[in-house]
Coordinates of C-alpha atoms in Angstrom, one line a residue:
D1 CA -4.4 -60.3 -114.3
Y2 CA -6.0 -62.4 -111.4
A3 CA -6.4 -65.8 -110.1
Y4 CA -8.7 -67.5 -108.4
S5 CA -9.7 -71.1 -106.9
S6 CA -13.2 -72.6 -106.5
A7 CA -14.5 -75.9 -103.9
N8 CA -17.3 -77.2 -102.8
F9 CA -18.2 -78.5 -99.0
T10 CA -21.4 -79.5 -97.5
L11 CA -23.2 -78.1 -94.6
S12 CA -25.4 -80.8 -92.1
V13 CA -27.9 -79.2 -90.2
S14 CA -29.1 -81.3 -87.2
D15 CA -31.4 -80.9 -84.5
G16 CA -31.0 -79.2 -81.0
D17 CA -30.4 -75.7 -80.0
G18 CA -26.8 -75.0 -81.1
F19 CA -25.7 -73.9 -78.0
N20 CA -25.0 -77.4 -76.6
G21 CA -27.8 -77.2 -74.3
T22 CA -27.8 -73.4 -73.6
H23 CA -30.2 -70.8 -74.3
P24 CA -28.3 -69.1 -77.3
F25 CA -30.2 -65.8 -76.5
P26 CA -29.4 -63.0 -74.3
F27 CA -31.7 -61.8 -71.8
P28 CA -32.0 -58.5 -71.0
P29 CA -30.0 -56.5 -68.5
V30 CA -31.5 -56.2 -65.4
V31 CA -31.4 -51.9 -63.8
T32 CA -31.0 -51.8 -60.5
G33 CA -29.1 -50.0 -57.1
N34 CA -31.4 -46.9 -57.5
A35 CA -33.4 -46.2 -54.4
S36 CA -36.1 -44.7 -57.1
G37 CA -36.3 -47.3 -58.8
I38 CA -35.0 -46.2 -62.0
A39 CA -32.4 -44.1 -63.8
T40 CA -31.7 -40.8 -62.7
A41 CA -29.7 -37.2 -63.2
V42 CA -29.8 -34.7 -61.1
G43 CA -27.0 -31.9 -60.6
N44 CA -27.1 -28.2 -60.1
E45 CA -26.7 -25.8 -63.5
D46 CA -23.6 -25.4 -65.8
T47 CA -22.0 -29.0 -63.6
D48 CA -21.7 -32.4 -65.1
V49 CA -24.6 -34.6 -63.5
T50 CA -23.9 -38.2 -62.7
L51 CA -25.7 -40.9 -64.1
D52 CA -27.3 -42.4 -61.1
M53 CA -28.0 -46.2 -62.0
S54 CA -26.6 -49.7 -62.1
I55 CA -26.8 -52.8 -64.9
I56 CA -26.2 -55.9 -64.1
A57 CA -26.8 -59.2 -66.1
N58 CA -29.9 -61.3 -66.1
S59 CA -29.2 -63.9 -63.3
S60 CA -31.4 -66.6 -66.1
D61 CA -28.7 -65.4 -68.6
A62 CA -26.7 -68.6 -68.9
T63 CA -24.8 -66.7 -72.1
T64 CA -22.6 -64.6 -70.4
P65 CA -23.1 -61.6 -72.1
Q66 CA -21.5 -58.4 -72.3
V67 CA -23.6 -55.4 -70.8
S68 CA -23.4 -51.7 -71.5
V69 CA -25.6 -48.9 -71.4
E70 CA -26.5 -46.7 -74.8
I71 CA -27.4 -43.0 -74.5
Y72 CA -29.5 -41.0 -76.6
N73 CA -32.2 -38.1 -77.1
L74 CA -30.0 -36.1 -75.2
P75 CA -30.9 -32.0 -75.1
E76 CA -28.9 -29.8 -77.8
G77 CA -25.7 -29.3 -77.0
A78 CA -25.4 -31.8 -74.3
T79 CA -22.4 -34.3 -74.2
V80 CA -22.3 -37.6 -72.2
N81 CA -18.1 -38.3 -70.4
G82 CA -17.1 -41.5 -69.8
A83 CA -18.7 -43.2 -72.9
T84 CA -17.9 -44.1 -76.3
Y85 CA -19.7 -41.6 -78.9
N86 CA -20.9 -43.4 -82.0
P87 CA -21.7 -40.9 -84.6
L88 CA -23.6 -43.2 -87.1
K89 CA -26.2 -43.5 -84.4
N90 CA -25.6 -40.4 -82.5
I91 CA -25.7 -42.0 -79.5
Y92 CA -22.9 -42.7 -76.3
I93 CA -21.8 -46.1 -75.4
A94 CA -20.8 -46.6 -71.6
S95 CA -19.8 -49.6 -69.9
Q96 CA -21.2 -51.9 -67.5
A97 CA -18.0 -51.1 -65.0
A98 CA -18.1 -47.2 -65.8
V99 CA -21.9 -46.8 -65.0
N100 CA -22.4 -48.7 -61.9
A101 CA -18.5 -47.0 -60.8
G102 CA -20.6 -43.5 -61.3
L103 CA -18.2 -42.9 -63.7
V104 CA -20.7 -41.2 -66.5
T105 CA -21.8 -38.4 -66.2
I106 CA -23.7 -35.5 -68.5
T107 CA -22.5 -32.2 -69.4
P108 CA -25.9 -30.1 -70.1
P109 CA -25.7 -27.3 -72.2
R110 CA -25.2 -23.7 -70.7
D111 CA -27.9 -22.5 -68.4
L112 CA -30.2 -25.3 -68.9
G113 CA -31.9 -25.2 -65.2
D114 CA -33.0 -21.8 -65.5
V115 CA -36.3 -23.6 -66.2
N116 CA -37.6 -23.3 -62.7
G117 CA -40.0 -27.0 -62.4
S118 CA -39.5 -28.7 -65.8
M119 CA -37.5 -31.7 -66.2
T120 CA -35.3 -32.1 -69.0
N121 CA -35.3 -36.0 -70.4
F122 CA -33.1 -38.7 -72.0
T123 CA -32.9 -41.7 -72.6
V124 CA -30.7 -44.8 -71.1
E125 CA -31.2 -48.8 -73.2
G126 CA -29.5 -51.2 -71.4
I127 CA -27.9 -53.7 -74.0
S128 CA -26.7 -57.6 -73.1
S129 CA -24.9 -59.3 -75.6
N130 CA -23.3 -62.6 -76.8
L131 CA -21.2 -63.4 -79.7
I132 CA -24.1 -63.3 -81.9
F133 CA -27.3 -61.9 -80.4
R134 CA -28.3 -58.9 -78.3
A135 CA -31.3 -58.3 -76.0
S136 CA -32.6 -54.7 -75.0
T137 CA -34.3 -53.2 -71.3
G138 CA -36.1 -51.1 -74.4
P139 CA -36.1 -47.4 -74.0
I140 CA -35.5 -45.8 -70.2
N141 CA -36.4 -42.5 -69.8
V142 CA -34.4 -40.6 -67.4
N143 CA -35.5 -37.2 -65.6
L144 CA -32.3 -34.6 -65.9
V145 CA -33.1 -32.5 -63.1
L146 CA -30.9 -29.1 -63.0
D147 CA -30.7 -26.7 -59.7
P148 CA -30.9 -22.9 -61.0
V149 CA -27.5 -21.4 -60.0
A150 CA -26.3 -18.2 -60.6
D151 CA -23.9 -16.9 -62.7
G152 CA -22.7 -13.5 -61.4
V153 CA -22.2 -10.1 -62.6
A154 CA -20.2 -8.7 -65.4
L155 CA -18.8 -5.1 -64.2
S156 CA -16.9 -2.6 -66.1
A157 CA -16.0 0.9 -65.5
S158 CA -14.8 3.6 -68.4
P159 CA -14.3 6.6 -66.6
E160 CA -13.7 10.1 -68.0
A161 CA -10.3 11.9 -67.8
A162 CA -9.9 12.5 -64.2
F163 CA -8.5 16.2 -62.7
E164 CA -7.2 17.5 -59.3
D165 CA -10.4 18.7 -57.6
Q166 CA -12.7 18.7 -60.3
A167 CA -15.9 15.8 -60.2
F168 CA -15.4 13.2 -62.6
M169 CA -18.2 10.2 -64.3
L170 CA -17.2 6.3 -62.8
N171 CA -19.3 5.3 -65.6
I172 CA -19.6 1.8 -64.2
S173 CA -21.7 -0.7 -65.8
A174 CA -23.4 -3.8 -64.5
S175 CA -25.1 -6.8 -66.1
T176 CA -25.8 -10.6 -65.7
I177 CA -23.6 -13.1 -67.4
D178 CA -26.6 -15.3 -67.3
G179 CA -27.2 -16.3 -71.4
D180 CA -31.1 -16.3 -71.4
G181 CA -31.8 -13.4 -69.2
S182 CA -33.3 -15.4 -66.6
E183 CA -31.3 -14.1 -63.8
I184 CA -31.7 -10.3 -62.5
L185 CA -29.6 -7.6 -60.5
G186 CA -29.7 -7.3 -56.9
D187 CA -30.9 -3.7 -56.0
Y188 CA -27.8 -2.5 -54.8
V189 CA -24.2 -2.4 -55.4
Y190 CA -21.3 -2.0 -53.4
I191 CA -18.7 0.3 -53.6
K192 CA -15.4 2.0 -51.9
L193 CA -14.2 5.2 -52.5
G194 CA -10.0 5.3 -52.4
G195 CA -7.8 7.6 -51.2
G196 CA -10.4 10.0 -49.3
A197 CA -12.4 10.6 -52.3
V198 CA -16.3 11.5 -52.3
W199 CA -19.8 11.5 -53.9
F200 CA -20.6 14.6 -55.9
G201 CA -23.9 16.1 -55.6
V202 CA -25.5 13.3 -53.9
T203 CA -25.3 11.5 -50.4
Y204 CA -25.2 7.9 -49.9
F205 CA -24.4 5.5 -46.9
F206 CA -22.3 3.4 -45.8
V207 CA -23.4 -0.3 -45.0
I208 CA -22.9 -1.2 -40.7
F209 CA -22.5 -3.8 -38.5
G210 CA -26.1 -5.5 -37.9
D211 CA -27.2 -4.2 -41.5
T212 CA -28.5 -7.3 -43.7
D213 CA -26.0 -6.6 -46.0
A214 CA -23.4 -6.3 -43.7
S215 CA -22.4 -9.9 -45.1
I216 CA -23.2 -11.5 -47.8
L217 CA -21.8 -14.8 -48.6
G218 CA -19.4 -14.5 -46.6
T219 CA -18.1 -10.9 -47.3
N220 CA -17.3 -8.3 -45.2
L221 CA -19.3 -5.3 -46.9
V222 CA -19.2 -3.2 -43.9
G223 CA -17.6 0.0 -44.8
Y224 CA -18.7 -0.1 -48.4
Y225 CA -21.6 2.7 -50.0
R226 CA -24.8 1.2 -50.7
I227 CA -25.4 2.5 -54.2
P228 CA -29.0 1.9 -56.1
I229 CA -28.7 -0.1 -58.7
A230 CA -30.3 2.7 -60.8
D231 CA -28.1 4.9 -59.6
L232 CA -25.0 2.8 -61.1
S233 CA -24.3 4.8 -64.5
S234 CA -24.4 8.5 -63.2
L235 CA -21.9 8.4 -60.3
M236 CA -19.9 11.6 -60.4
V237 CA -16.5 11.4 -57.6
L238 CA -14.9 14.6 -56.1
P239 CA -11.2 13.8 -55.5
P240 CA -9.7 14.7 -52.1
L241 CA -8.6 18.8 -52.2
N242 CA -5.3 18.9 -54.1
W243 CA -5.0 15.5 -54.7
N244 CA -4.1 14.2 -57.9
G245 CA -2.3 10.5 -58.5
P246 CA -4.3 7.2 -58.2
L247 CA -7.6 6.3 -56.9
N248 CA -8.4 2.5 -56.1
F249 CA -12.7 1.9 -56.1
E250 CA -13.5 -1.7 -54.9
V251 CA -17.4 -2.8 -56.5
Y252 CA -19.6 -5.5 -55.5
A253 CA -22.8 -6.4 -57.2
T254 CA -25.1 -9.4 -57.3
S255 CA -26.9 -11.7 -59.4
I256 CA -29.8 -13.3 -58.5
E257 CA -31.9 -16.5 -59.9
P258 CA -35.2 -16.6 -59.3
T259 CA -36.3 -19.9 -60.7
D260 CA -33.8 -21.5 -57.9
F261 CA -36.8 -23.8 -56.6
D262 CA -35.4 -24.0 -53.4
L263 CA -33.6 -20.7 -52.8
D264 CA -30.6 -22.4 -51.5
A265 CA -27.1 -20.5 -51.5
D266 CA -26.5 -20.8 -54.9
H267 CA -29.7 -18.9 -56.1
I268 CA -27.2 -15.6 -55.2
K269 CA -23.8 -15.3 -56.8
L270 CA -21.2 -11.8 -55.7
S271 CA -19.1 -10.7 -57.9
F272 CA -16.3 -8.3 -57.7
F273 CA -14.5 -5.7 -59.4
S274 CA -12.2 -3.1 -59.0
F275 CA -10.2 -0.8 -61.0
V276 CA -8.1 3.0 -60.7
V277 CA -8.4 6.1 -61.8
N278 CA -5.4 8.4 -62.4
V279 CA -6.4 12.4 -61.0
E280 CA -4.0 14.5 -63.3
A281 CA -2.4 17.6 -61.7
I282 CA -3.4 20.8 -62.0
A283 CA -1.7 23.7 -60.2
D284 CA -3.4 26.1 -58.2
A285 CA -2.9 29.9 -58.2
P286 CA -1.0 31.1 -55.4
I287 CA -2.3 33.8 -52.6
L288 CA -0.5 36.7 -52.7
M289 CA -0.9 39.9 -50.8
A290 CA 0.6 43.3 -51.5
P291 CA -0.6 47.1 -49.7
A292 CA -2.1 49.6 -51.8
F293 CA 2.0 51.1 -51.2
F294 CA 5.2 51.4 -49.6
T295 CA 6.7 54.3 -48.2
G296 CA 10.6 55.3 -47.6
D297 CA 13.2 58.1 -47.3
Q298 CA 15.6 58.8 -50.5
D299 CA 18.6 56.6 -50.7
S300 CA 17.9 54.4 -48.2
V301 CA 16.8 51.2 -47.7
I302 CA 12.7 50.3 -47.8
G303 CA 11.0 47.3 -46.4
L304 CA 8.0 45.5 -47.9
T305 CA 6.0 44.8 -45.4
G306 CA 3.1 42.8 -45.8
L307 CA 4.3 41.6 -49.0
G308 CA 4.2 37.6 -49.7
A309 CA 3.1 34.8 -51.8
F310 CA 1.6 31.7 -50.3
L311 CA 1.0 28.0 -51.8
V312 CA -2.8 27.0 -52.3
D313 CA -1.9 23.3 -52.5
T314 CA 0.7 22.1 -49.9
I315 CA 0.4 18.4 -50.2
T316 CA 3.9 17.0 -50.3
T317 CA 2.7 13.3 -50.5
N318 CA 1.9 13.7 -54.0
G319 CA 4.4 15.5 -55.4
A320 CA 4.3 19.7 -54.0
E321 CA 3.4 22.3 -56.2
V322 CA 6.6 25.3 -56.3
L323 CA 6.2 29.0 -55.8
S324 CA 7.7 31.4 -57.4
T325 CA 7.4 35.0 -57.6
L326 CA 8.3 37.9 -60.4
I327 CA 8.0 41.2 -59.4
S328 CA 8.0 44.1 -62.3
G329 CA 7.6 47.7 -62.6
V330 CA 10.3 48.9 -59.9
P331 CA 12.7 51.4 -61.2
P332 CA 15.6 50.9 -62.5
D333 CA 18.7 50.0 -60.6
T334 CA 16.4 49.0 -57.8
I335 CA 18.1 46.5 -55.4
F336 CA 16.7 43.5 -53.6
S337 CA 17.7 42.1 -50.6
S338 CA 17.1 38.7 -52.7
G339 CA 16.0 37.3 -55.5
F340 CA 17.6 37.9 -59.0
N341 CA 17.7 40.8 -61.8
N342 CA 16.2 39.8 -64.7
G343 CA 17.4 42.7 -66.8
E344 CA 15.4 46.0 -67.7
S345 CA 12.8 45.9 -70.5
G346 CA 12.1 48.0 -73.2
T347 CA 10.2 50.6 -71.2
G348 CA 13.2 50.9 -68.4
D349 CA 10.9 48.6 -65.8
G350 CA 13.4 45.7 -64.2
T351 CA 12.1 42.5 -63.5
Y352 CA 12.7 40.3 -60.5
S353 CA 12.4 37.1 -59.9

């Protein structure tokens, strides 16, 4: 079911401007306040960039319009902060207050600033609107200028199993984090070996005071080994003699953004990585000393002068080795001044510990 009603009315139109003597149409707003006279967006790669512009209503506009800024034609992947997104028109709309306060920023796509000398553009458009009409400045081209910034180095290590007194591979790898491959690795990595470990099969030198790389971006690298980047995959280390337990390693490496046109401090990034290698213990064969034969009188004590056993590994800070001796092949019923009789074997020879 439904119901409806109808009515008639008369519309009379008389001469006049329709706004009590005022201009019914708003005037386009005015972009002001930028030193260059135009809107710009200048900043660093991978950081939010402020839209640098001011916008005011036209002084001739008596309609008291609302002023806003439309932002569109952005690089793919860019977003605008401090504005409202209209998905139907694929534009962002920012208020006059937000724009003039510097609260509208552009988040550029990652690594966009890597292309030196090329400026990416987007469009802004100032809008004045009253209850009925709107006026526009028309599209204004804005240069999005981004200073390239180095992203750093991804460092990792997968050292092979390490055993006491044996050399092992560090298997350190380094690669740039930068997404488009424009960055390059520095010529050297800097490594500190822990616990007295030494390089195996090759000689490298320490960074010393006065070297050009003694400090990089404020980080003191004195005392670190300077390693050519090409050698990184083949590094072998020998633990300290008779050492078992943890060894600590520290690694620094740099990435360089060669497209940075002004070569300011951010064109290079120093990255740090540390890791621990646990060296497993292996027992060392002891040193034995024994003359070819002993002599003495029947039914009397015979001195075993010159018989001895000694530990090779005497380090106690990481768990000392334990020495034990076994003497076998002596006549039955022989008695030693110390030790333990382990009983007689099937051949009639006794063993003693």
